[in-house]
mmCIF file of C-alpha atoms in Angstrom:
data_model
loop_
_atom_site.group_PDB
_atom_site.id
_atom_site.type_symbol
_atom_site.label_atom_id
_atom_site.label_comp_id
_atom_site.label_asym_id
_atom_site.label_seq_id
_atom_site.Cartn_x
_atom_site.Cartn_y
_atom_site.Cartn_z
ATOM 1 C CA UNK A 1 17.452 -31.047 -13.540
ATOM 2 C CA UNK A 2 17.926 -27.451 -13.733
ATOM 3 C CA UNK A 3 21.298 -26.576 -15.923
ATOM 4 C CA UNK A 4 24.056 -25.065 -14.278
ATOM 5 C CA UNK A 5 23.475 -21.465 -13.990
ATOM 6 C CA UNK A 6 19.811 -21.709 -14.657
ATOM 7 C CA UNK A 7 17.206 -21.134 -11.658
ATOM 8 C CA UNK A 8 15.532 -24.391 -10.707
ATOM 9 C CA UNK A 9 11.610 -24.541 -10.770
ATOM 10 C CA UNK A 10 11.682 -24.087 -6.900
ATOM 11 C CA UNK A 11 13.738 -20.954 -6.943
ATOM 12 C CA UNK A 12 11.791 -19.569 -9.715
ATOM 13 C CA UNK A 13 8.420 -20.126 -7.592
ATOM 14 C CA UNK A 14 10.140 -18.735 -4.541
ATOM 15 C CA UNK A 15 11.056 -15.671 -6.224
ATOM 16 C CA UNK A 16 7.600 -15.278 -7.904
ATOM 17 C CA UNK A 17 6.068 -15.792 -4.465
ATOM 18 C CA UNK A 18 8.283 -13.098 -2.793
ATOM 19 C CA UNK A 19 6.789 -10.494 -5.356
ATOM 20 C CA UNK A 20 3.477 -9.231 -3.835
ATOM 21 C CA UNK A 21 0.500 -9.256 -6.213
ATOM 22 C CA UNK A 22 -1.419 -6.247 -7.586
ATOM 23 C CA UNK A 23 -3.863 -6.501 -4.369
ATOM 24 C CA UNK A 24 -1.424 -6.820 -1.971
ATOM 25 C CA UNK A 25 0.822 -3.746 -3.591
ATOM 26 C CA UNK A 26 -2.482 -1.703 -3.445
ATOM 27 C CA UNK A 27 -2.763 -2.400 0.247
ATOM 28 C CA UNK A 28 0.760 -1.378 0.819
ATOM 29 C CA UNK A 29 0.443 1.808 -0.866
ATOM 30 C CA UNK A 30 -2.913 2.653 0.838
ATOM 31 C CA UNK A 31 -1.122 1.915 4.152
ATOM 32 C CA UNK A 32 1.972 4.047 3.318
ATOM 33 C CA UNK A 33 -0.361 6.899 2.147
ATOM 34 C CA UNK A 34 -2.263 6.768 5.578
ATOM 35 C CA UNK A 35 1.154 6.419 7.497
ATOM 36 C CA UNK A 36 2.481 9.441 5.758
ATOM 37 C CA UNK A 37 -0.606 11.413 5.906
ATOM 38 C CA UNK A 38 -0.899 10.951 9.842
ATOM 39 C CA UNK A 39 2.590 11.812 10.343
ATOM 40 C CA UNK A 40 2.562 14.879 8.147
ATOM 41 C CA UNK A 41 -0.330 16.308 9.807
ATOM 42 C CA UNK A 42 0.864 15.414 13.529
ATOM 43 C CA UNK A 43 4.185 17.210 12.687
ATOM 44 C CA UNK A 44 2.238 20.092 11.247
ATOM 45 C CA UNK A 45 -0.581 20.356 14.055
ATOM 46 C CA UNK A 46 0.522 18.284 16.907
ATOM 47 C CA UNK A 47 -0.892 14.989 17.513
ATOM 48 C CA UNK A 48 -3.852 16.243 19.877
ATOM 49 C CA UNK A 49 -4.903 18.628 16.916
ATOM 50 C CA UNK A 50 -5.225 15.777 14.440
ATOM 51 C CA UNK A 51 -8.224 13.416 13.763
ATOM 52 C CA UNK A 52 -8.832 10.201 11.877
ATOM 53 C CA UNK A 53 -11.171 12.087 9.549
ATOM 54 C CA UNK A 54 -8.526 14.636 8.886
ATOM 55 C CA UNK A 55 -5.712 11.908 8.081
ATOM 56 C CA UNK A 56 -8.109 9.870 5.878
ATOM 57 C CA UNK A 57 -8.944 13.165 3.809
ATOM 58 C CA UNK A 58 -5.232 14.232 3.473
ATOM 59 C CA UNK A 59 -4.672 10.647 2.091
ATOM 60 C CA UNK A 60 -7.929 10.796 -0.025
ATOM 61 C CA UNK A 61 -8.973 7.508 1.375
ATOM 62 C CA UNK A 62 -12.389 6.885 3.092
ATOM 63 C CA UNK A 63 -12.606 7.036 6.840
ATOM 64 C CA UNK A 64 -13.797 3.312 7.003
ATOM 65 C CA UNK A 65 -10.935 2.310 5.238
ATOM 66 C CA UNK A 66 -8.523 3.733 7.779
ATOM 67 C CA UNK A 67 -9.640 1.568 10.306
ATOM 68 C CA UNK A 68 -8.738 -1.694 8.163
ATOM 69 C CA UNK A 69 -4.997 -0.529 8.722
ATOM 70 C CA UNK A 70 -4.836 1.237 11.812
ATOM 71 C CA UNK A 71 -6.967 1.183 15.197
ATOM 72 C CA UNK A 72 -6.188 4.897 15.942
ATOM 73 C CA UNK A 73 -4.619 7.967 14.815
ATOM 74 C CA UNK A 74 -1.703 7.589 17.243
ATOM 75 C CA UNK A 75 -0.971 3.754 15.743
ATOM 76 C CA UNK A 76 -0.933 5.429 12.473
ATOM 77 C CA UNK A 77 1.706 8.242 13.292
ATOM 78 C CA UNK A 78 4.020 5.867 14.936
ATOM 79 C CA UNK A 79 3.705 3.304 12.045
ATOM 80 C CA UNK A 80 6.385 5.609 10.241
ATOM 81 C CA UNK A 81 9.192 4.379 12.855
ATOM 82 C CA UNK A 82 7.770 0.899 12.598
ATOM 83 C CA UNK A 83 8.338 0.903 8.546
ATOM 84 C CA UNK A 84 11.775 2.007 9.243
ATOM 85 C CA UNK A 85 12.661 -0.793 11.429
ATOM 86 C CA UNK A 86 11.030 -3.323 9.061
ATOM 87 C CA UNK A 87 13.495 -1.919 6.406
ATOM 88 C CA UNK A 88 16.410 -2.413 8.764
ATOM 89 C CA UNK A 89 15.326 -6.045 9.575
ATOM 90 C CA UNK A 90 14.975 -6.826 5.950
ATOM 91 C CA UNK A 91 18.246 -5.331 5.145
ATOM 92 C CA UNK A 92 19.801 -7.393 7.976
ATOM 93 C CA UNK A 93 18.387 -10.699 6.610
ATOM 94 C CA UNK A 94 19.883 -9.904 3.067
ATOM 95 C CA UNK A 95 23.526 -9.644 4.533
ATOM 96 C CA UNK A 96 25.877 -12.536 3.445
ATOM 97 C CA UNK A 97 25.606 -15.355 6.037
ATOM 98 C CA UNK A 98 29.183 -15.388 6.979
ATOM 99 C CA UNK A 99 29.030 -11.974 8.465
ATOM 100 C CA UNK A 100 28.696 -11.884 12.344
ATOM 101 C CA UNK A 101 25.715 -10.410 13.895
ATOM 102 C CA UNK A 102 26.848 -6.917 14.662
ATOM 103 C CA UNK A 103 28.879 -6.588 11.520
ATOM 104 C CA UNK A 104 25.637 -7.582 9.486
ATOM 105 C CA UNK A 105 23.465 -5.350 11.798
ATOM 106 C CA UNK A 106 26.018 -2.341 11.250
ATOM 107 C CA UNK A 107 25.779 -2.879 7.412
ATOM 108 C CA UNK A 108 22.175 -2.997 7.356
ATOM 109 C CA UNK A 109 21.919 0.302 9.466
ATOM 110 C CA UNK A 110 23.942 2.067 7.269
ATOM 111 C CA UNK A 111 22.353 1.020 4.274
ATOM 112 C CA UNK A 112 19.080 2.229 5.275
ATOM 113 C CA UNK A 113 20.546 5.492 6.371
ATOM 114 C CA UNK A 114 22.294 5.796 3.123
ATOM 115 C CA UNK A 115 19.044 5.288 0.952
ATOM 116 C CA UNK A 116 17.546 8.409 2.071
ATOM 117 C CA UNK A 117 14.217 7.041 0.485
ATOM 118 C CA UNK A 118 10.599 7.886 1.967
ATOM 119 C CA UNK A 119 10.914 5.097 4.626
ATOM 120 C CA UNK A 120 14.223 6.414 6.439
ATOM 121 C CA UNK A 121 12.959 10.055 6.233
ATOM 122 C CA UNK A 122 9.568 8.896 7.702
ATOM 123 C CA UNK A 123 11.376 6.912 10.526
ATOM 124 C CA UNK A 124 13.605 10.038 11.318
ATOM 125 C CA UNK A 125 10.637 12.336 11.582
ATOM 126 C CA UNK A 126 8.448 9.875 13.352
ATOM 127 C CA UNK A 127 11.286 9.182 16.078
ATOM 128 C CA UNK A 128 11.767 13.006 16.457
ATOM 129 C CA UNK A 129 7.932 13.456 16.948
ATOM 130 C CA UNK A 130 7.629 10.376 19.336
ATOM 131 C CA UNK A 131 10.410 11.884 21.551
ATOM 132 C CA UNK A 132 8.252 15.239 21.848
ATOM 133 C CA UNK A 133 4.977 13.665 22.479
ATOM 134 C CA UNK A 134 4.309 11.616 25.595
ATOM 135 C CA UNK A 135 0.727 10.197 24.384
ATOM 136 C CA UNK A 136 2.534 8.355 21.664
ATOM 137 C CA UNK A 137 4.925 6.325 23.953
ATOM 138 C CA UNK A 138 2.488 3.370 24.708
ATOM 139 C CA UNK A 139 1.916 3.133 20.947
ATOM 140 C CA UNK A 140 5.834 3.110 20.539
ATOM 141 C CA UNK A 141 6.401 0.150 23.088
ATOM 142 C CA UNK A 142 3.969 -2.105 21.153
ATOM 143 C CA UNK A 143 6.051 -1.277 18.002
ATOM 144 C CA UNK A 144 9.083 -1.948 19.874
ATOM 145 C CA UNK A 145 8.044 -5.409 21.136
ATOM 146 C CA UNK A 146 7.184 -6.514 17.656
ATOM 147 C CA UNK A 147 10.516 -5.189 16.262
ATOM 148 C CA UNK A 148 12.552 -6.953 18.844
ATOM 149 C CA UNK A 149 10.799 -10.240 18.128
ATOM 150 C CA UNK A 150 11.334 -9.954 14.610
ATOM 151 C CA UNK A 151 15.003 -8.928 14.726
ATOM 152 C CA UNK A 152 15.592 -11.807 17.346
ATOM 153 C CA UNK A 153 14.037 -14.288 14.936
ATOM 154 C CA UNK A 154 16.538 -12.951 12.181
ATOM 155 C CA UNK A 155 19.434 -13.199 14.521
ATOM 156 C CA UNK A 156 18.695 -16.738 15.577
ATOM 157 C CA UNK A 157 18.469 -17.699 11.767
ATOM 158 C CA UNK A 158 21.943 -16.212 11.249
ATOM 159 C CA UNK A 159 23.599 -18.291 14.133
ATOM 160 C CA UNK A 160 25.009 -21.816 13.435
ATOM 161 C CA UNK A 161 22.154 -24.272 13.988
ATOM 162 C CA UNK A 162 22.266 -26.560 17.039
ATOM 163 C CA UNK A 163 24.434 -24.622 19.329
ATOM 164 C CA UNK A 164 21.742 -23.458 21.904
ATOM 165 C CA UNK A 165 21.265 -19.927 21.184
ATOM 166 C CA UNK A 166 19.293 -19.427 24.822
ATOM 167 C CA UNK A 167 18.635 -15.783 25.534
ATOM 168 C CA UNK A 168 21.460 -14.320 23.026
ATOM 169 C CA UNK A 169 18.961 -13.603 20.027
ATOM 170 C CA UNK A 170 16.459 -11.710 22.030
ATOM 171 C CA UNK A 171 19.099 -9.995 24.254
ATOM 172 C CA UNK A 172 21.097 -8.905 21.414
ATOM 173 C CA UNK A 173 18.014 -7.601 19.283
ATOM 174 C CA UNK A 174 16.555 -5.651 22.390
ATOM 175 C CA UNK A 175 20.111 -4.222 23.022
ATOM 176 C CA UNK A 176 21.013 -3.360 19.502
ATOM 177 C CA UNK A 177 17.571 -1.649 18.750
ATOM 178 C CA UNK A 178 17.866 0.369 21.883
ATOM 179 C CA UNK A 179 21.302 1.439 21.116
ATOM 180 C CA UNK A 180 20.131 2.540 17.676
ATOM 181 C CA UNK A 181 17.331 4.638 19.257
ATOM 182 C CA UNK A 182 19.551 6.271 21.613
ATOM 183 C CA UNK A 183 22.064 7.066 18.846
ATOM 184 C CA UNK A 184 19.029 8.659 16.790
ATOM 185 C CA UNK A 185 17.890 10.365 19.496
ATOM 186 C CA UNK A 186 21.078 12.113 20.438
ATOM 187 C CA UNK A 187 21.750 12.842 16.716
ATOM 188 C CA UNK A 188 18.290 14.584 16.344
ATOM 189 C CA UNK A 189 18.950 16.797 19.661
ATOM 190 C CA UNK A 190 21.663 18.685 17.725
ATOM 191 C CA UNK A 191 19.170 19.756 15.105
ATOM 192 C CA UNK A 192 16.113 22.238 14.993
ATOM 193 C CA UNK A 193 13.575 19.871 13.847
ATOM 194 C CA UNK A 194 12.899 16.429 11.986
ATOM 195 C CA UNK A 195 13.950 18.089 8.470
ATOM 196 C CA UNK A 196 16.795 19.994 9.978
ATOM 197 C CA UNK A 197 19.289 17.226 11.420
ATOM 198 C CA UNK A 198 23.022 17.154 11.326
ATOM 199 C CA UNK A 199 24.891 15.702 8.573
ATOM 200 C CA UNK A 200 24.120 12.009 7.981
ATOM 201 C CA UNK A 201 27.871 11.354 8.422
ATOM 202 C CA UNK A 202 27.554 12.281 11.918
ATOM 203 C CA UNK A 203 25.011 9.745 12.531
ATOM 204 C CA UNK A 204 27.110 7.013 10.868
ATOM 205 C CA UNK A 205 29.986 7.837 13.018
ATOM 206 C CA UNK A 206 27.541 7.520 16.054
ATOM 207 C CA UNK A 207 26.192 4.092 15.082
ATOM 208 C CA UNK A 208 29.812 2.717 14.482
ATOM 209 C CA UNK A 209 30.552 4.032 18.012
ATOM 210 C CA UNK A 210 27.593 2.432 19.547
ATOM 211 C CA UNK A 211 27.903 -0.923 17.962
ATOM 212 C CA UNK A 212 31.599 -0.973 18.724
ATOM 213 C CA UNK A 213 30.597 -0.330 22.589
ATOM 214 C CA UNK A 214 28.306 -3.482 22.206
ATOM 215 C CA UNK A 215 30.931 -5.558 20.635
ATOM 216 C CA UNK A 216 33.457 -4.711 23.299
ATOM 217 C CA UNK A 217 30.856 -5.534 26.101
ATOM 218 C CA UNK A 218 29.237 -3.164 28.582
ATOM 219 C CA UNK A 219 30.746 -4.199 31.638
ATOM 220 C CA UNK A 220 33.302 -1.765 33.152
ATOM 221 C CA UNK A 221 34.987 -1.469 36.471
ATOM 222 C CA UNK A 222 33.498 0.666 39.201
ATOM 223 C CA UNK A 223 35.574 3.483 40.599
ATOM 224 C CA UNK A 224 37.638 2.967 43.663
#
């Protein structure tokens, strides 16, 4: 039996399993390099003027290696938005179990926003580009479906067991992610480009307002 205050063998094993090995870290780094290169070139030249060969050269990676990670240049460009959503879902899962769903989601969103790291910057820049490039929309839809499924699973895990969640996790995930995309798009509209957005404090206020609307319920009386 482990002594009080000492991690058990099972806990140590789980912690070790959560840390990716060297091979996995190299794969993650390669994927991130390709994703960043694709987005950088697309912002600079337009998606239609970028090729897989240029992306691979920009990332200093072989063309054949590109196709181990992405099926097309569009998928690589949109991957920046997917990475931001993955960070959001990971932050949501890490919130204390006693928090309500929307409270945990709010805190997770603000945490990702405040980090200001490469992933959050990529998410903002990719979202800006997707909104202005119709050819990326089908690829975004595929990403959104995966995001909604992952968040719905995380929401279901947070709810008390055995109470029959029904449609709630999927509906909440879809509604919340849609609200966040609307907020981010509105925020970006007030800037001149993906690297010239309004202050983050404005985005925080808009996130709070959107989630408050969801918490209050969307039904309102019609006009007489």
